[in-house]
Short mmCIF file of C-alpha atoms in Angstrom, two decimals:
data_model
loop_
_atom_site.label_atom_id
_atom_site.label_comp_id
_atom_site.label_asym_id
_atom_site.label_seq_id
_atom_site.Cartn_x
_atom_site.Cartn_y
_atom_site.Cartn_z
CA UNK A 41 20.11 -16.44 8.74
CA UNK A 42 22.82 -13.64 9.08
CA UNK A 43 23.07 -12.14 12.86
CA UNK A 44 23.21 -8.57 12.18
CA UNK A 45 23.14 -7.68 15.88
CA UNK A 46 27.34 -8.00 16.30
CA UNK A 47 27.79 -5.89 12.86
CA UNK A 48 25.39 -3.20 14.36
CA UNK A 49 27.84 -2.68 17.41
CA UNK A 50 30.58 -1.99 15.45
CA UNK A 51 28.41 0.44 13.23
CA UNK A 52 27.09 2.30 16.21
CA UNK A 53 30.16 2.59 17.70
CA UNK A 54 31.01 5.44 14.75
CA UNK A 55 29.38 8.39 13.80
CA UNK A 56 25.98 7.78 12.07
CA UNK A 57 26.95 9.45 9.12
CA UNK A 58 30.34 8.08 9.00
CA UNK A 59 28.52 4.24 9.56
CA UNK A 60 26.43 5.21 6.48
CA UNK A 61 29.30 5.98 4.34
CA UNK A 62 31.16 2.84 5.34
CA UNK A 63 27.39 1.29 4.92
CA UNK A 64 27.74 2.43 1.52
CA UNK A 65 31.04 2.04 0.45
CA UNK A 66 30.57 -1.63 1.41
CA UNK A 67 27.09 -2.13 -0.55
CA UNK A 68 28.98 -0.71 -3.72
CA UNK A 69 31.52 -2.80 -3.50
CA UNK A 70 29.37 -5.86 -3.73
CA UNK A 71 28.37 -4.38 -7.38
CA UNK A 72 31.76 -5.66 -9.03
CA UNK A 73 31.04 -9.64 -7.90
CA UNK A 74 27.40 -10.12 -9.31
CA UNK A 75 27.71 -13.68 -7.95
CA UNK A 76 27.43 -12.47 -4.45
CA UNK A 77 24.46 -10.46 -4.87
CA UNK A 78 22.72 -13.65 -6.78
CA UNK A 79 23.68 -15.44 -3.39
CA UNK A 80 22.28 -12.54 -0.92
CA UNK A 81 18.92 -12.54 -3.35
CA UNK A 82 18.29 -16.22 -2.97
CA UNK A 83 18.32 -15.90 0.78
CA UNK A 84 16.49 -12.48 1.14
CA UNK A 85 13.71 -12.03 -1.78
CA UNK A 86 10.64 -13.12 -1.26
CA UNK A 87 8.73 -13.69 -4.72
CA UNK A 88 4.94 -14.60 -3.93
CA UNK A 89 2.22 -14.15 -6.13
CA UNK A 90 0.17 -13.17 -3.31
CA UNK A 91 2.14 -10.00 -2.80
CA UNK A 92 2.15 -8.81 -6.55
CA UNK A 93 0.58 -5.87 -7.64
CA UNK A 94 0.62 -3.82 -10.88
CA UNK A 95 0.56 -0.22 -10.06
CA UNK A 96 1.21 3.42 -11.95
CA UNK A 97 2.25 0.42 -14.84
CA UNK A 98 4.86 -0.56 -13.23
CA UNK A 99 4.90 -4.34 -11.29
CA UNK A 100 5.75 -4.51 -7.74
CA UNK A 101 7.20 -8.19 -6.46
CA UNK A 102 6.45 -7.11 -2.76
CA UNK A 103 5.01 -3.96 -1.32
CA UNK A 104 7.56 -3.02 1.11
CA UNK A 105 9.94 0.22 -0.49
CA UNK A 106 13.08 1.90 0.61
CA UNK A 107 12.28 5.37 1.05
CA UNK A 108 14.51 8.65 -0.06
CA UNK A 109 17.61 9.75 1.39
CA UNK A 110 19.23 6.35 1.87
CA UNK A 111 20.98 5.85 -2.06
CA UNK A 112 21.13 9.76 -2.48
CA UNK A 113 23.22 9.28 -5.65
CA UNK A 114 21.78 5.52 -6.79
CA UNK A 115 25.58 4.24 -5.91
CA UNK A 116 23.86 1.44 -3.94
CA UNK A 117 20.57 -0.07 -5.65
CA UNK A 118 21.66 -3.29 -7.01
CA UNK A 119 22.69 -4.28 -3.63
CA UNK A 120 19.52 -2.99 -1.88
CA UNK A 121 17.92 -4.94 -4.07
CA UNK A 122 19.32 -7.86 -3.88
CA UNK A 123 18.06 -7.24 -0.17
CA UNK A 124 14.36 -7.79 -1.35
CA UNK A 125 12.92 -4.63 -1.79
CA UNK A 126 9.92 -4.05 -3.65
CA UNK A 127 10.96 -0.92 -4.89
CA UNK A 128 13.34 1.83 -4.23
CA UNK A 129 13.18 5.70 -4.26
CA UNK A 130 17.35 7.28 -5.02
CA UNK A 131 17.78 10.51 -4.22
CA UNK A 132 16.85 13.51 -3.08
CA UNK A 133 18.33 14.46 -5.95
CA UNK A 134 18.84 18.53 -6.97
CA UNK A 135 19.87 20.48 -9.88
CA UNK A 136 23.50 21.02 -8.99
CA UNK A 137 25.63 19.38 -6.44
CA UNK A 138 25.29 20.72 -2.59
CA UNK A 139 27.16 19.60 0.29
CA UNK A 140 23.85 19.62 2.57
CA UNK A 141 23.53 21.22 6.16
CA UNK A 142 27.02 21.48 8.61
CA UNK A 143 27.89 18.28 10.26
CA UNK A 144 26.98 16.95 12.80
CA UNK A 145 23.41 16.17 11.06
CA UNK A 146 22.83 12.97 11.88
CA UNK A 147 21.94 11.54 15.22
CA UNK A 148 20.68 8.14 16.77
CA UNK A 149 18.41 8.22 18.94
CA UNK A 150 19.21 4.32 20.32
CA UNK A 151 16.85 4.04 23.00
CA UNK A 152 14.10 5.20 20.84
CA UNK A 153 15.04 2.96 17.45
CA UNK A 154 14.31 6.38 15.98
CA UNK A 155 16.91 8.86 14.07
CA UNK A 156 16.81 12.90 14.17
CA UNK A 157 18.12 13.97 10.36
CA UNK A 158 19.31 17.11 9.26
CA UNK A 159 21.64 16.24 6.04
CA UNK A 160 20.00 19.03 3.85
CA UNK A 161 19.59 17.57 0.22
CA UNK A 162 23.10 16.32 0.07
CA UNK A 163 23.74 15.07 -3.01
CA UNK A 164 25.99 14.74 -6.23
CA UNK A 165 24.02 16.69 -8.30
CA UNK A 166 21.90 15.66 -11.10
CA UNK A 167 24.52 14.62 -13.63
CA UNK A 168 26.65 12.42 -11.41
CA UNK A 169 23.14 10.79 -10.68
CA UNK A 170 22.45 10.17 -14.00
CA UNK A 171 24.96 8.64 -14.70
CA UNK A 172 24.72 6.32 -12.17
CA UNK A 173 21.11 5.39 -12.46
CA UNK A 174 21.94 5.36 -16.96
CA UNK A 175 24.26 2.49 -16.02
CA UNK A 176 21.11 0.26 -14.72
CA UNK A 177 18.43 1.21 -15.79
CA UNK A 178 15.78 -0.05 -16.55
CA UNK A 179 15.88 -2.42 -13.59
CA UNK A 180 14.65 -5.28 -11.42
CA UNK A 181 12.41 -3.49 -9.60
CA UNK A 182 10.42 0.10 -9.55
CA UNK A 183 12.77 2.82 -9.35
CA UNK A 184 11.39 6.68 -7.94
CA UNK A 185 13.23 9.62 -8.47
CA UNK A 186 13.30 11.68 -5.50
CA UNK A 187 13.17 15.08 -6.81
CA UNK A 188 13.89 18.12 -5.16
CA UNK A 189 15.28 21.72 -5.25
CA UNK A 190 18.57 23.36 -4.47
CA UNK A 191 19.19 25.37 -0.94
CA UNK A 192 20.35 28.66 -3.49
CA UNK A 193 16.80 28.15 -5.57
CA UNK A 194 14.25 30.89 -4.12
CA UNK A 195 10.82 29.27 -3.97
CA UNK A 196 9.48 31.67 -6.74
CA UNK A 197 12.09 29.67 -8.93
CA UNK A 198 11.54 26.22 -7.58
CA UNK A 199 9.38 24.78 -10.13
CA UNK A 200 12.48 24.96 -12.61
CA UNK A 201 14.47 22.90 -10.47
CA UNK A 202 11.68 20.06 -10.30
CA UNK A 203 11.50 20.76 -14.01
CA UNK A 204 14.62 20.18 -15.01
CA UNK A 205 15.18 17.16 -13.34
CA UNK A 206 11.78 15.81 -14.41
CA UNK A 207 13.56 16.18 -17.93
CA UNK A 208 16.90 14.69 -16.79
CA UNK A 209 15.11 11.59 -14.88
CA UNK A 210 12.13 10.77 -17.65
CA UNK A 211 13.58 7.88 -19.21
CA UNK A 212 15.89 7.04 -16.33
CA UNK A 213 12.90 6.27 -13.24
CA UNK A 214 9.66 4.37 -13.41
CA UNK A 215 8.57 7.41 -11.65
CA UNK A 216 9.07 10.64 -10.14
CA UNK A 217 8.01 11.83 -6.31
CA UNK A 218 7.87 15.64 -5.68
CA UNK A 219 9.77 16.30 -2.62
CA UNK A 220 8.46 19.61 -0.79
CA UNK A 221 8.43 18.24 2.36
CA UNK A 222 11.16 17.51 4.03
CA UNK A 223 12.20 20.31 6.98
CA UNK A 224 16.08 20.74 6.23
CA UNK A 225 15.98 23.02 3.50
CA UNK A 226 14.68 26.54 4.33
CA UNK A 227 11.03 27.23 3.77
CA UNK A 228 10.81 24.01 1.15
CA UNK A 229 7.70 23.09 3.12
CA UNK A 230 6.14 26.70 2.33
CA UNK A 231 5.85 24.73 -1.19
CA UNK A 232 2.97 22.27 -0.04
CA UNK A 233 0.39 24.77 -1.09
CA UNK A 234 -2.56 23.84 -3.24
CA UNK A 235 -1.98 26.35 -5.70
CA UNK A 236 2.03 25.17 -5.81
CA UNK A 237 0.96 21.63 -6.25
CA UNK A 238 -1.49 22.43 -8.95
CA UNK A 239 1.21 24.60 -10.51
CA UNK A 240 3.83 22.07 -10.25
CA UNK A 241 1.69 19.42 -11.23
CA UNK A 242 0.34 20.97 -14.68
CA UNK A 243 3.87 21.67 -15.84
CA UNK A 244 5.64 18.25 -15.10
CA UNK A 245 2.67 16.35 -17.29
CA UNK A 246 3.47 18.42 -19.46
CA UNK A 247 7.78 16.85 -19.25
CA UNK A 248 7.11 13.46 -19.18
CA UNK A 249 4.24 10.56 -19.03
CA UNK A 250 5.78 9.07 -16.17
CA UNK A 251 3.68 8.63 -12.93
CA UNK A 252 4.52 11.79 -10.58
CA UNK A 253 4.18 10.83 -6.58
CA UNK A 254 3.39 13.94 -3.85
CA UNK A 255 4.71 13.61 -0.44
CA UNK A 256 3.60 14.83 2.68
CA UNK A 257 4.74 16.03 5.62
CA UNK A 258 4.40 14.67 9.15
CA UNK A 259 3.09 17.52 10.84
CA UNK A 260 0.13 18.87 8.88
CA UNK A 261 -3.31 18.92 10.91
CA UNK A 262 -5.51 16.26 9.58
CA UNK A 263 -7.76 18.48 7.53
CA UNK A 264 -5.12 20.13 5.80
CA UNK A 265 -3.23 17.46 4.74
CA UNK A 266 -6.35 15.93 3.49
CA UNK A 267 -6.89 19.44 1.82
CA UNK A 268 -3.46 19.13 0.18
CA UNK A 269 -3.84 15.39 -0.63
CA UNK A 270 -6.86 15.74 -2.25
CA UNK A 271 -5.45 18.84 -4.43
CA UNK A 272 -3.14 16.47 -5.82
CA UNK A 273 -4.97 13.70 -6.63
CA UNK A 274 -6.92 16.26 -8.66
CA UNK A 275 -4.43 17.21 -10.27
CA UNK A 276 -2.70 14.01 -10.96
CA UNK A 277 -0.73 12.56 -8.43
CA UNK A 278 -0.54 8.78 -9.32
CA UNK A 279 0.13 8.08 -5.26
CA UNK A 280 0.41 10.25 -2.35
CA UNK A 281 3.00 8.81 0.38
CA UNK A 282 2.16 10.04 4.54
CA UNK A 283 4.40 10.78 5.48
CA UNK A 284 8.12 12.40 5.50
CA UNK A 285 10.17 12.95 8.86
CA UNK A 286 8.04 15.34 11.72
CA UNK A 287 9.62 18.14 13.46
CA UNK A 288 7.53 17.34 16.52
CA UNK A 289 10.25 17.82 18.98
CA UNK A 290 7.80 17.14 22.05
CA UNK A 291 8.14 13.37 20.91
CA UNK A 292 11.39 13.53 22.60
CA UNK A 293 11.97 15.80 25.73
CA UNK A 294 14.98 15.55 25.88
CA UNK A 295 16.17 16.30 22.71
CA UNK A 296 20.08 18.12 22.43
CA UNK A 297 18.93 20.13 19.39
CA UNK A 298 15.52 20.98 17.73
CA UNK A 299 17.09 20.61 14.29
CA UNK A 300 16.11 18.07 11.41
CA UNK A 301 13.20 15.41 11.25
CA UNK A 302 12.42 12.72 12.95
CA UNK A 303 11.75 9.13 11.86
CA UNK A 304 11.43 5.66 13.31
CA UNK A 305 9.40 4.09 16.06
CA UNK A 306 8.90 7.87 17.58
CA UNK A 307 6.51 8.82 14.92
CA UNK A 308 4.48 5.30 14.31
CA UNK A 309 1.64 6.74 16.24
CA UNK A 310 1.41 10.09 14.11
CA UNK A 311 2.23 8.10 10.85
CA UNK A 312 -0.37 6.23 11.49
CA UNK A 313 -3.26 8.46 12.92
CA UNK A 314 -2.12 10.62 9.78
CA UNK A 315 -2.64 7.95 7.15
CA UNK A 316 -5.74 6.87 8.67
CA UNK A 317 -7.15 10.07 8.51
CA UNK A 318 -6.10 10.87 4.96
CA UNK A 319 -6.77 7.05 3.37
CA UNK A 320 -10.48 7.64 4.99
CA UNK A 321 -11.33 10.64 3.01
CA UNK A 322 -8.92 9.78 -0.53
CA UNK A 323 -8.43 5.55 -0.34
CA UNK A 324 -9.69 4.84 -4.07
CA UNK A 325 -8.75 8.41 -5.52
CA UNK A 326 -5.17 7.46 -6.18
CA UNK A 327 -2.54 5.07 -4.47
CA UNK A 328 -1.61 5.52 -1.05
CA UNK A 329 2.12 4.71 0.41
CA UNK A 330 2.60 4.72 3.99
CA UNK A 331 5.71 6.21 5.72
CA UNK A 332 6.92 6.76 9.29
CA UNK A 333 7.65 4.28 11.89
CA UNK A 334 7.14 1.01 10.30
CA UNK A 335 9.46 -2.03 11.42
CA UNK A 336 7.61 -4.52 11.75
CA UNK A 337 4.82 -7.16 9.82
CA UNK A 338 2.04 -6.44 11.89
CA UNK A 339 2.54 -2.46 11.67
CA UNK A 340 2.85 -2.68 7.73
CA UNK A 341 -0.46 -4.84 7.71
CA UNK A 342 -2.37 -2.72 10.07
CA UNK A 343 -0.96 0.50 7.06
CA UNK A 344 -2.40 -1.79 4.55
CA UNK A 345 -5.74 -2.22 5.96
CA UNK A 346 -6.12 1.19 6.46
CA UNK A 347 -5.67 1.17 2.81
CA UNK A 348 -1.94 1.73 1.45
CA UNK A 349 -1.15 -0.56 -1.33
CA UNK A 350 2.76 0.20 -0.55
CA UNK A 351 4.60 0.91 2.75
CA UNK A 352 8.24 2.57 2.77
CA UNK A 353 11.11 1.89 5.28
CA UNK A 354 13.86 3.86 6.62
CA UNK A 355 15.37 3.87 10.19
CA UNK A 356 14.23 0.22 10.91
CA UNK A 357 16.10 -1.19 8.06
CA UNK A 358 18.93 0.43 10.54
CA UNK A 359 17.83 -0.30 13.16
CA UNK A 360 16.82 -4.42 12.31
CA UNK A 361 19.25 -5.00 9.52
CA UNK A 362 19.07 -6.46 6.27
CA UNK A 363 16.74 -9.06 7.00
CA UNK A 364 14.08 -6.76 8.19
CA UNK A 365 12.49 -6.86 4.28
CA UNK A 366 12.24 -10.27 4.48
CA UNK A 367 10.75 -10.71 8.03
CA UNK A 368 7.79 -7.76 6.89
CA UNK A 369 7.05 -10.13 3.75
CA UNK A 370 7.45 -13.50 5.39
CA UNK A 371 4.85 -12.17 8.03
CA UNK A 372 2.71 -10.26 5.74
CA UNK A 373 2.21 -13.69 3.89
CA UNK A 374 1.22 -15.41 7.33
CA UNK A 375 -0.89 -12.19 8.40
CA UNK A 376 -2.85 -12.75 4.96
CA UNK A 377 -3.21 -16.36 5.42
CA UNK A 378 -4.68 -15.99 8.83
CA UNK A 379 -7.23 -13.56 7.75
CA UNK A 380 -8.44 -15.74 4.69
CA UNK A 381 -6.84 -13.46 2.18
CA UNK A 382 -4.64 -14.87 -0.67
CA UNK A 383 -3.95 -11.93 -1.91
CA UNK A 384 -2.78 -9.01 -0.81
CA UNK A 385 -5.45 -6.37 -2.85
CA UNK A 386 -7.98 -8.70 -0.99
CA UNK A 387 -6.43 -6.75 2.60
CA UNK A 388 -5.88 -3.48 0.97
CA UNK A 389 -8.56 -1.03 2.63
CA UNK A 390 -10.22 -3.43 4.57
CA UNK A 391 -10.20 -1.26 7.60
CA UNK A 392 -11.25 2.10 6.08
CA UNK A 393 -13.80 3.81 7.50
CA UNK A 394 -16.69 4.30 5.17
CA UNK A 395 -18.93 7.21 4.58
#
């Protein structure tokens, strides 16, 4: 299998934003010789029928996702795909093109397998998306739009942003996810508020029939996130994914600057206590996704159990390379078998705490 250790020397020995856009620039490239991404899918998808589910109509091969703010602008999905994802969110996508937050943004934090982001909604804009996603669509696997608003957009107004792409996007995404919660645009999180969500909600039903996903943040106190979760599973949410990046900056004393989120192994304890505490009180309402610090089988089963049908990766697919899809599935298959499962809605909740 490919050694991705000696390729992530030379990537860490640039910039992490300038390793992402050589990261990219390679992955697109692979999209002119479909032969070699028919040769990378052979050796990295795993297609079990114990890993199958249908969900929000739309059928997912594996459950293991690539979360927002890889493929901004959907220049790379065929690759990633190829890769063995399950599914893949593009974006965040806004309105109009924005340049994001001053560089530098970006920042490893090696000794941690963890990164501190504070791009900012960088993006091409909606119609350089488009046209990107119009070119492949509809696709292998489940595609999200990451939907969000632009920096210049007060929050009074921020519901036309998410509108307008909702009407962009509609026959372009299997479905949609409602970003309000990442920290690097000013006061976005003010958004996740139960009469927002409701608000938001009610209008984008009315746009399109396409499943609509709320995210959370990191950082919420248990009962209000559950407060907020379960506010948009009344309203509609299809799935609810805990969690996006935490601005906990006591996870890492010595931090240079408190600026941006944080995501990778220093949150897998908060991801997790958060998802436990909100699949306890919603697992059955509507489709959980779990977020934040997973990299490895054993983490996304012990997520599953607690009762997420989907888990989403980020900085471990980074961190652990391309391979890192197929290790989670390859173990997640062995994980089942152990337990006397043979398929995966068998494991599914198995750990939630009832009443």
């Amino acid at each position: 299998m490919f050694d991705y250790s000696t390729l992530k020397k030379i990537f860490f020995k640039f910039q992490p934003e300038t390793a992402h856009n050589i990261a990219e620039f390679g992955l697109k490239s692979t999209n002119l010789f479909p032969g070699i991404l028919s040769f990378v899918a052979n050796k990295f998808v795993i297609n079990d029928k114990a890993l199958h589910q249908n969900l929000m109509g739309a059928n997912f091969y594996n459950p293991v996702g690539l979360a927002g703010g890889f493929d901004k602008n959907a220049t790379m999905l065929r690759p990633l795909a190829s890769l063995g994802f399950g599914y893949m969110e593009f974006g965040t996508i806004t309105p109009k093109a924005q340049s994001g937050n001053e560089k530098p943004r970006l920042f490893r934090l090696v000794e941690d397998e963890s990164i501190q982001n504070a791009m900012g909604f960088n993006n091409d804009g909606c119609e350089a998306v488009k046209k990107n996603v119009e070119k492949i669509y509809p696709f292998a696997v489940p595609l999200i739009a990451n939907i969000g608003k632009n920096k210049i957009t007060p929050n009074e107004n921020a519901i036309d942003d998410y509108e307008f792409l909702t009407r962009e996007f509609s026959d372009f995404c299997n479905m949609f996810l409602i970003n309000v919660s990442s920290p690097n645009t000013p006061n976005l999180r003010d958004l996740q508020d139960e009469s927002f969500i409701n608000e938001i909600f009610s209008s984008l039903q009315k746009i399109t029939t396409k499943p609509i996903i709320f995210k959370i943040a990191a950082d919420l106190e248990h009962d209000k996130a559950i407060s907020l979760c379960k506010t948009a599973a009344n309203a509609g949410a299809a799935a609810i994914v805990i969690n996006n990046t935490s601005i906990d900056y006591s996870l890492l004393p010595n931090i240079k600057e408190q600026k941006g989120g944080i995501s990778g192994k220093l949150i897998t304890q908060k991801s997790r206590e958060l998802f436990k505490a909100v699949a306890d009180e919603l697992y059955g309402e509507t489709v959980l996704i779990s977020c934040g610090g997973i990299d490895s089988a054993k983490e996304a089963y012990n997520r599953i159990k607690m009762g997420a049908n989907l888990v989403q990766i980020y900085t471990s697919f980074i961190f652990k390379g391309p391979s890192i899809v197929k290790d989670i599935n390859e173990g997640l298959l062995k994980l089942l078998k152990d337990d006397g499962f043979t398929h995966i809605s068998q494991a599914v909740g198995v750990d939630v705490k009832k009443g």
